[in-house]
Short mmCIF file of C-alpha atoms in Angstrom, two decimals:
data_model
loop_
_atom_site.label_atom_id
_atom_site.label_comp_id
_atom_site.label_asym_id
_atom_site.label_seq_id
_atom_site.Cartn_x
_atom_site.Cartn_y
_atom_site.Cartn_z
CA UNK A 1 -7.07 -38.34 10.83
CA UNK A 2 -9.69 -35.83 11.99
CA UNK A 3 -8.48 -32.16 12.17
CA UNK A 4 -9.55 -31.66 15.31
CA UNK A 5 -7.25 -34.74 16.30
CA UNK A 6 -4.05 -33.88 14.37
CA UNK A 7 -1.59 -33.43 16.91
CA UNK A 8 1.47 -31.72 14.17
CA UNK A 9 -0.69 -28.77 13.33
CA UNK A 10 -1.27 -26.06 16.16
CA UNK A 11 -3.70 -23.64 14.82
CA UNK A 12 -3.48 -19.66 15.58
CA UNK A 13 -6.39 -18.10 17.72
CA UNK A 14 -9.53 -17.29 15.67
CA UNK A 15 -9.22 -13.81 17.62
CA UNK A 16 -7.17 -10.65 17.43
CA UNK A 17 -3.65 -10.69 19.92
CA UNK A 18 -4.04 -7.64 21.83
CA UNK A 19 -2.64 -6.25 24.96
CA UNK A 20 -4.66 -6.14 27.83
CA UNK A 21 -6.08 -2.61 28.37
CA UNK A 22 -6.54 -1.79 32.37
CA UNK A 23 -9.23 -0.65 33.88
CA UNK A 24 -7.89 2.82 34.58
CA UNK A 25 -7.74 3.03 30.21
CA UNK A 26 -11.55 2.05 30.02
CA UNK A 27 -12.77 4.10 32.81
CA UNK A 28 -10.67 7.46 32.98
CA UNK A 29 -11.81 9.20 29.82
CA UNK A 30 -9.38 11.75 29.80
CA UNK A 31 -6.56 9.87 30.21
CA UNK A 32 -7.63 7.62 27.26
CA UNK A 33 -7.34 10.48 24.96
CA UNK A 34 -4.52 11.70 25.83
CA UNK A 35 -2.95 8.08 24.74
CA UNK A 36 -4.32 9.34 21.07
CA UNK A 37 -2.16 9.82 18.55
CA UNK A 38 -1.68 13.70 16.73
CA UNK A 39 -0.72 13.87 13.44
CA UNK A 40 2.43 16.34 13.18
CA UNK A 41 2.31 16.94 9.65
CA UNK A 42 0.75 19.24 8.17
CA UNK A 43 -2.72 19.80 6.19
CA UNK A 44 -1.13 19.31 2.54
CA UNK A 45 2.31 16.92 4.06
CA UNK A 46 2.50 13.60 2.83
CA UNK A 47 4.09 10.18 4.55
CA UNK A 48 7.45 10.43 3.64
CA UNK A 49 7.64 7.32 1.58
CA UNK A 50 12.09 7.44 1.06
CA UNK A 51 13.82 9.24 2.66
CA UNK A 52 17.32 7.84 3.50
CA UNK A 53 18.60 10.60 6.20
CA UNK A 54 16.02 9.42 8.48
CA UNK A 55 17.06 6.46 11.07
CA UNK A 56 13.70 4.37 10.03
CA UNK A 57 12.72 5.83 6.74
CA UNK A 58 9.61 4.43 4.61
CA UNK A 59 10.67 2.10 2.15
CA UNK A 60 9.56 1.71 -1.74
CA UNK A 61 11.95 -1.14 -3.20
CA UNK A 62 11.67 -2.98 -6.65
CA UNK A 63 12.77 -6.51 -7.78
CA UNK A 64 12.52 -7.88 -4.41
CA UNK A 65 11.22 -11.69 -5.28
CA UNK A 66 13.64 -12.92 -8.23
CA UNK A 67 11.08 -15.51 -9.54
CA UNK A 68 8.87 -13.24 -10.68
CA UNK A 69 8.82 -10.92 -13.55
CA UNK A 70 8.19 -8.01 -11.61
CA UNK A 71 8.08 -7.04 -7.83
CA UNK A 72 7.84 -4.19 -5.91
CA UNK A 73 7.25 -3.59 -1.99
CA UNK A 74 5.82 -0.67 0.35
CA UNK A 75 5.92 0.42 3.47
CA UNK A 76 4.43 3.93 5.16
CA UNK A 77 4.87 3.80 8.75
CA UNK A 78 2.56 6.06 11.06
CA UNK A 79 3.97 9.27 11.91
CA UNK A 80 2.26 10.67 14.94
CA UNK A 81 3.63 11.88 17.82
CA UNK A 82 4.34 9.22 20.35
CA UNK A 83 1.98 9.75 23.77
CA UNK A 84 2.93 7.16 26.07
CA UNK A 85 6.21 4.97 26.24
CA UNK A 86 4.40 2.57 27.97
CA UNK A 87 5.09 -0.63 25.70
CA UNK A 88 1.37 -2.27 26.33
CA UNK A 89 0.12 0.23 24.61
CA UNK A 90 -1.03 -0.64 20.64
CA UNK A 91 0.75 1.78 18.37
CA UNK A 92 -0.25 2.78 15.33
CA UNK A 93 -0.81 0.08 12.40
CA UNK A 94 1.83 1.04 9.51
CA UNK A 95 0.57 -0.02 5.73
CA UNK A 96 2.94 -2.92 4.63
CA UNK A 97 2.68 -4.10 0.89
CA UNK A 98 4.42 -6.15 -1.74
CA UNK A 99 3.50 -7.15 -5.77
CA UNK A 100 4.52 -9.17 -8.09
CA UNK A 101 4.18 -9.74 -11.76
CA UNK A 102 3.67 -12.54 -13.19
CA UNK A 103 3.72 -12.70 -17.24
CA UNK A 104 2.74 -11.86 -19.69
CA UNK A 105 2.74 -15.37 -20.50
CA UNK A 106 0.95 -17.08 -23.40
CA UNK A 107 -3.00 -18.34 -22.20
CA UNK A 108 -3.79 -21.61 -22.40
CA UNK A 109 -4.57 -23.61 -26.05
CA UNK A 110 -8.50 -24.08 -24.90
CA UNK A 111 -8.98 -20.27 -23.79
CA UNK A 112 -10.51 -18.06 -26.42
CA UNK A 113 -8.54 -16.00 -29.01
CA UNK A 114 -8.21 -12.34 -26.79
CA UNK A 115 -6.62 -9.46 -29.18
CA UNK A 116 -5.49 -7.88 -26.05
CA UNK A 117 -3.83 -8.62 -22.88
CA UNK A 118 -5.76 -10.28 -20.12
CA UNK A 119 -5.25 -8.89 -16.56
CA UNK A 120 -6.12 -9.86 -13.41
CA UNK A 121 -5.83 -9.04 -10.22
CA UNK A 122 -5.38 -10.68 -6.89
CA UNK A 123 -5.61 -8.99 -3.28
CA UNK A 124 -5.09 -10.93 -0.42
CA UNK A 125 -4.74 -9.74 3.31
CA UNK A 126 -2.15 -11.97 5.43
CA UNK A 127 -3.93 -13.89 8.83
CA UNK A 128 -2.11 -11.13 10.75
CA UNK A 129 -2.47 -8.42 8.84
CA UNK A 130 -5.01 -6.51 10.80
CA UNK A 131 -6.24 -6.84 14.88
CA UNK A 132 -8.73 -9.47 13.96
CA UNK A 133 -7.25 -12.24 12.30
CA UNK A 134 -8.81 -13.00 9.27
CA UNK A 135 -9.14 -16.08 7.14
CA UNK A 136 -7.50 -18.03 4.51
CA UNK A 137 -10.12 -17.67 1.88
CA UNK A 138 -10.85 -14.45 0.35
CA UNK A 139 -13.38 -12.39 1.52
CA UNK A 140 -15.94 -10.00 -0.51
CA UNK A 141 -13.46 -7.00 1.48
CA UNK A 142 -10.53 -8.29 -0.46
CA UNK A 143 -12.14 -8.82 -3.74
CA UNK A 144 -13.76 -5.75 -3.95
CA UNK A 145 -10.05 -3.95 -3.49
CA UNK A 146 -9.00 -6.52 -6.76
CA UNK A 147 -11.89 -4.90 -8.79
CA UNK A 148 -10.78 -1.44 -8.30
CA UNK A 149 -7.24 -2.77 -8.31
CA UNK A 150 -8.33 -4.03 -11.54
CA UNK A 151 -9.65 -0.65 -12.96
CA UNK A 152 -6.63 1.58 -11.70
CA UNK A 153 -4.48 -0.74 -13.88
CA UNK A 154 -6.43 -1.57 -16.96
CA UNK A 155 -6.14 2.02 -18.42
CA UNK A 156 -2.31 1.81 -18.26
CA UNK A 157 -1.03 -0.95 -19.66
CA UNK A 158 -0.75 -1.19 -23.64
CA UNK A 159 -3.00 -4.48 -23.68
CA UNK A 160 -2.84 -4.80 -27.35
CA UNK A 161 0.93 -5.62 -28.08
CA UNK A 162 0.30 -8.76 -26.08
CA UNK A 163 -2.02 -11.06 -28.24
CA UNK A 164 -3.74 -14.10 -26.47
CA UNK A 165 -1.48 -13.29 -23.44
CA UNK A 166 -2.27 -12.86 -19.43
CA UNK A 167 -0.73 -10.98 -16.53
CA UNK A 168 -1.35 -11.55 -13.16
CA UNK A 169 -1.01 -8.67 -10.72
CA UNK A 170 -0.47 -10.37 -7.39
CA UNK A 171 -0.65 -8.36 -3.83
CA UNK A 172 -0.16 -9.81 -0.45
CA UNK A 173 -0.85 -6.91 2.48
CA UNK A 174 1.43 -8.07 4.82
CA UNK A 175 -0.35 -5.16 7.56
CA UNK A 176 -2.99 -3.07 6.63
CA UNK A 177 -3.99 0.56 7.61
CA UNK A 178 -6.52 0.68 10.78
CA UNK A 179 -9.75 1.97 10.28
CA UNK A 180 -10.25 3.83 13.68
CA UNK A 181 -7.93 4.02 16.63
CA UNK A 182 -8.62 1.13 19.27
CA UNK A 183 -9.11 3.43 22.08
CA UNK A 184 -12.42 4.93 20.48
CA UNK A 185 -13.90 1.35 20.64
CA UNK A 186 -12.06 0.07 24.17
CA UNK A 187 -13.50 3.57 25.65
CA UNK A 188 -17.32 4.94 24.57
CA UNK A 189 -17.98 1.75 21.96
CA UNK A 190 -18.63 4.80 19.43
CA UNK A 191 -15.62 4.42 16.94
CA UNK A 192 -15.47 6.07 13.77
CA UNK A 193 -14.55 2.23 12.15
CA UNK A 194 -16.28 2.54 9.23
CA UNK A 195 -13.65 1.07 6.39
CA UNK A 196 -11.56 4.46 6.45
CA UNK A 197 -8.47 2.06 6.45
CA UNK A 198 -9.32 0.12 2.89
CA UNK A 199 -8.74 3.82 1.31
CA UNK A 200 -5.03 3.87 2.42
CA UNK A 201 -4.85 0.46 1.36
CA UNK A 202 -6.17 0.74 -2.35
CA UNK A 203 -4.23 3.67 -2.46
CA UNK A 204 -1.07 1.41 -1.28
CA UNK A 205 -1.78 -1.17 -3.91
CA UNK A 206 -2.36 0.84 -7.02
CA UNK A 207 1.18 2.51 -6.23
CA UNK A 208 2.77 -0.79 -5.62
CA UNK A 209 1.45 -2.35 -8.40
CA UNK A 210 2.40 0.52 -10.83
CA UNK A 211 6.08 0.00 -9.45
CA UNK A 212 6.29 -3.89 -10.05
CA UNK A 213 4.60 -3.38 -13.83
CA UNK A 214 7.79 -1.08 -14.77
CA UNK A 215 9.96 -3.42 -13.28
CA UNK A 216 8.86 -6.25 -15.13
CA UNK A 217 9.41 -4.13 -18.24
CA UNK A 218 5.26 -4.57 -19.47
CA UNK A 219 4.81 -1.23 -21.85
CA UNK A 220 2.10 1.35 -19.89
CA UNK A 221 1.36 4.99 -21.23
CA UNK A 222 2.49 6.35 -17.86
CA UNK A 223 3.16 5.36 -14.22
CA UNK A 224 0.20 4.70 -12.33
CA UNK A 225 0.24 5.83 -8.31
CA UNK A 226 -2.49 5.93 -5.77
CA UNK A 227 -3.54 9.04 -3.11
CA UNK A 228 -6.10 9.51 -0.63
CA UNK A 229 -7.64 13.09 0.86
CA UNK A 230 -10.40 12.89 3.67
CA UNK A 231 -12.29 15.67 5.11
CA UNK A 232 -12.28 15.70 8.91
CA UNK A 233 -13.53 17.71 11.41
CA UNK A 234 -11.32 20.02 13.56
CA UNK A 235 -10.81 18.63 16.95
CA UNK A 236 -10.80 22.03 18.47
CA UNK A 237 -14.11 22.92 18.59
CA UNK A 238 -15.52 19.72 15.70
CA UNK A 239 -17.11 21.82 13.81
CA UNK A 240 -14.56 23.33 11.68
CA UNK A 241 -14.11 20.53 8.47
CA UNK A 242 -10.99 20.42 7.38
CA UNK A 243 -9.64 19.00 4.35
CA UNK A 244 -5.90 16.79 4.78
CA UNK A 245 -4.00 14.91 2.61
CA UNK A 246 -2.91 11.04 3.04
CA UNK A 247 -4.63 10.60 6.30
CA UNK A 248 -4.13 8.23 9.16
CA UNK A 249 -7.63 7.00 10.35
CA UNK A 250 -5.94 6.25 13.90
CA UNK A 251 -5.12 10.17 14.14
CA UNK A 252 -8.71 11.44 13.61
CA UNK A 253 -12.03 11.19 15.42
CA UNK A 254 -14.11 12.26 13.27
CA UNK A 255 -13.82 11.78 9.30
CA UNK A 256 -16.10 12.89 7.46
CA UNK A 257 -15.07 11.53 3.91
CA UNK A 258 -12.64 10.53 1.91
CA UNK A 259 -11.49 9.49 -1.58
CA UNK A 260 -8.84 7.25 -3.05
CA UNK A 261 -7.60 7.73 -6.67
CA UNK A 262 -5.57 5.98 -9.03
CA UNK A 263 -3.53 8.96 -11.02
CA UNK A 264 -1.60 9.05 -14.07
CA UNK A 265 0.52 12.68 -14.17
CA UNK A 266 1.83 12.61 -17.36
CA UNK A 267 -1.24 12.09 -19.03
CA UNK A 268 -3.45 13.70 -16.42
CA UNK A 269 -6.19 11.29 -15.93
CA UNK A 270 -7.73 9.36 -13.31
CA UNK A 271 -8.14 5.94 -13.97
CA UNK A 272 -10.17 4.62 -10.84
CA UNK A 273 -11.80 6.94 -8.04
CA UNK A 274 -13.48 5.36 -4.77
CA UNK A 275 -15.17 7.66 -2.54
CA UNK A 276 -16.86 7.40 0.39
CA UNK A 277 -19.02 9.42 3.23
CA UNK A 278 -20.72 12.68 2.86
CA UNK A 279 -18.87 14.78 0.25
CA UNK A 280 -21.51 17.45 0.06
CA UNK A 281 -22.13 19.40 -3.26
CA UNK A 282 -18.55 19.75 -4.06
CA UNK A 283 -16.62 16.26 -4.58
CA UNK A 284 -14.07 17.99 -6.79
CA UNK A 285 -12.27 19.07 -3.97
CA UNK A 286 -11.14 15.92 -2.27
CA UNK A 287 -10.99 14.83 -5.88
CA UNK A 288 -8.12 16.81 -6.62
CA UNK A 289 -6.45 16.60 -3.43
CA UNK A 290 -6.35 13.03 -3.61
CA UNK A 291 -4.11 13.42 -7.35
CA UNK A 292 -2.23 15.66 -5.24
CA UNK A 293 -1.21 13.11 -2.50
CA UNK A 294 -1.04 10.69 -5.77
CA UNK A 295 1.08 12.84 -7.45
CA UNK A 296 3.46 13.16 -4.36
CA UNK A 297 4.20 9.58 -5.17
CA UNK A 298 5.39 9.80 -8.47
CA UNK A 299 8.84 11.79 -7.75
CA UNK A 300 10.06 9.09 -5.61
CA UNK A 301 8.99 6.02 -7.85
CA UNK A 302 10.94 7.86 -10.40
CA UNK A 303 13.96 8.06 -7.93
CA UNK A 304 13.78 4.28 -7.11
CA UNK A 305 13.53 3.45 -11.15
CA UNK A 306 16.30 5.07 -11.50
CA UNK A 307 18.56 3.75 -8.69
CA UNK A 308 17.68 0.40 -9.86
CA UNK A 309 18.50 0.85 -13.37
CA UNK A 310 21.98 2.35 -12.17
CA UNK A 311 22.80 -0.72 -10.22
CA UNK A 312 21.56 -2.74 -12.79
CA UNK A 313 23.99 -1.11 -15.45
CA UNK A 314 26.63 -1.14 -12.67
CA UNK A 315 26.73 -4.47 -12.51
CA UNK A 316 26.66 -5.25 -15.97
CA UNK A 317 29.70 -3.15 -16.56
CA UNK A 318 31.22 -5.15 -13.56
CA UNK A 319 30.53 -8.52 -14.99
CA UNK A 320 32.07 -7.22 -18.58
CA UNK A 321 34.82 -5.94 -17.23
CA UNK A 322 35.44 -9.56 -14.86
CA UNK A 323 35.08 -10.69 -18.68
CA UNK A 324 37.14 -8.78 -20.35
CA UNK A 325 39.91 -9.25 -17.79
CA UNK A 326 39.48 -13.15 -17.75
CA UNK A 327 39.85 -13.35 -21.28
CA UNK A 328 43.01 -11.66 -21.72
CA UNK A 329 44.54 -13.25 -18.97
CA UNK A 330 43.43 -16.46 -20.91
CA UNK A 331 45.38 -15.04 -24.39
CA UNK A 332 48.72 -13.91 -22.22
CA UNK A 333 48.83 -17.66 -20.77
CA UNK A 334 48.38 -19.25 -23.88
CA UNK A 335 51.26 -16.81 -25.61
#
């Protein structure tokens, strides 16, 4: 049967599902900004990515999909101050991640003899992931992010111990970070959308996948974690550039450049580095204020490890105890 005949399957709209924006939005200019949203943090504050006092805090979890060998999930929601409660309004995208590992596992008989591991690396955007919907197949967007996925995570793990062996690093973005705010393009058509968003992203994946690879228990000289520092111009009078630290593109008119980085602290090295706009004749500054942001990651993927491991020996003592209590119960019956 034809596909445009099939009656079971009811296909999604090729288009973004947006709320209508009234004329008054489009028109009235200063009303439309004053819908934009402010980052509250400041310069040098990160995302807070757990934080458990908080009603809605940002989440970092580990072993969240049992069939695979590792797993890990993200989430940074967008902190800026709220400036309408109107409910049509779009809010802020958040950045919404998971990983998992799968292997090492032996390669196939007819593959070639590899003295070292064999990773690879898979990034795939969901349908609804972003305002326009995008496609089933993988684009060159989302292969581009596996290739620098690929090089943050090469330089970490300890390829040799696994002979003739793969890994497959798995991400699914479940919603990605925007690359302008929507009122830029609904109001003057002049949006800063240039692909600010796929920073945050990267950024996102390298610490997500550094999370699952310790939780599948694959040997890495150190943890691997991602960061991002843009230079932006002050909205005050836009001349002033300013450098911040884990920006939200939706919060900013005007960014000059940024940088993502894929950071190992114990070691101190950078293992991948993607920057983009006009850096001018100093790049080492956004450099190292995007292992800053990465390095803001690391405390609480060691706090996560470490709750995990807890309830992991928690439960183990449970279960031997249950044991332990079964089997003398079984030795007083049978006296």
């Amino acid at each position: 049967m034809a596909a445009n005949t099939d009656r079971r399957r009811i296909n999604a709209p090729s288009g973004g599902t947006t709320a209508p924006v009234f004329a008054k939005t489009v028109k009235d200019g200063a009303y439309l900004e004053q819908l934009r949203p402010r980052r509250t943090r400041g310069k040098d504050e990160l995302r807070k990515i757990y934080d458990p006092t908080k009603a809605n805090p940002s989440v970092l979890q580990t072993s969240i999909i049992p069939s695979a060998s590792g797993s890990a999930y993200l989430e940074l929601p967008s902190q800026s101050s709220p400036k309408s409660t109107s409910t049509l309004i779009p809010p802020p995208s958040t950045l919404k991640i998971s990983a998992s590992i799968q292997g090492p596992k032996p390669l196939p008989r007819s593959a070639p003899f590899s003295p070292s591991l064999l990773l690879t690396t898979t990034v795939k955007f969901a349908p609804f992931a972003t305002r326009h919907r995008r496609g089933y197949i993988r684009d060159a967007v989302e292969r581009d992010l596996g290739v620098h996925l690929e090089t943050a995570l090469r330089g970490v793990i300890i390829g040799e111990r696994w002979p003739k062996s793969g890994v497959e690093v798995v991400i699914t973005i479940l919603e990605g970070e925007e690359d302008a705010w929507w009122g830029d393009d609904a109001g003057s058509g002049n949006g800063n959308g240039g692909g600010w968003g796929l920073l945050n992203v990267l950024a996102g994946c390298i610490t997500v996948a550094g999370a699952a690879i310790v939780d599948a228990g694959i040997d890495c000289v150190d943890m691997v974690s991602g960061g991002v520092a843009a230079v932006v111009r002050d909205n005050k009078d836009g001349k002033e550039l300013v450098r911040i630290l884990d920006p939200c593109p939706a919060e900013h008119q005007d960014i000059v450049a940024a940088c993502a980085v894929g950071y190992l602290p114990s070691r101190d090295e950078v293992t991948e580095v993607w920057v983009k706009g006009d850096v001018g004749e100093d790049p080492d500054q956004l450099i190292e204020g995007a292992t800053f942001a990465a390095l803001g990651s690391v405390g609480v993927m060691k706090e996560v490890f470490l709750e995990s491991l807890q309830g992991k020996f928690e439960g183990h003592i449970s279960e031997a105890k249950e044991s332990g209590k079964r089997k003398q119960e079984d030795v007083e019956m049978s006296g």
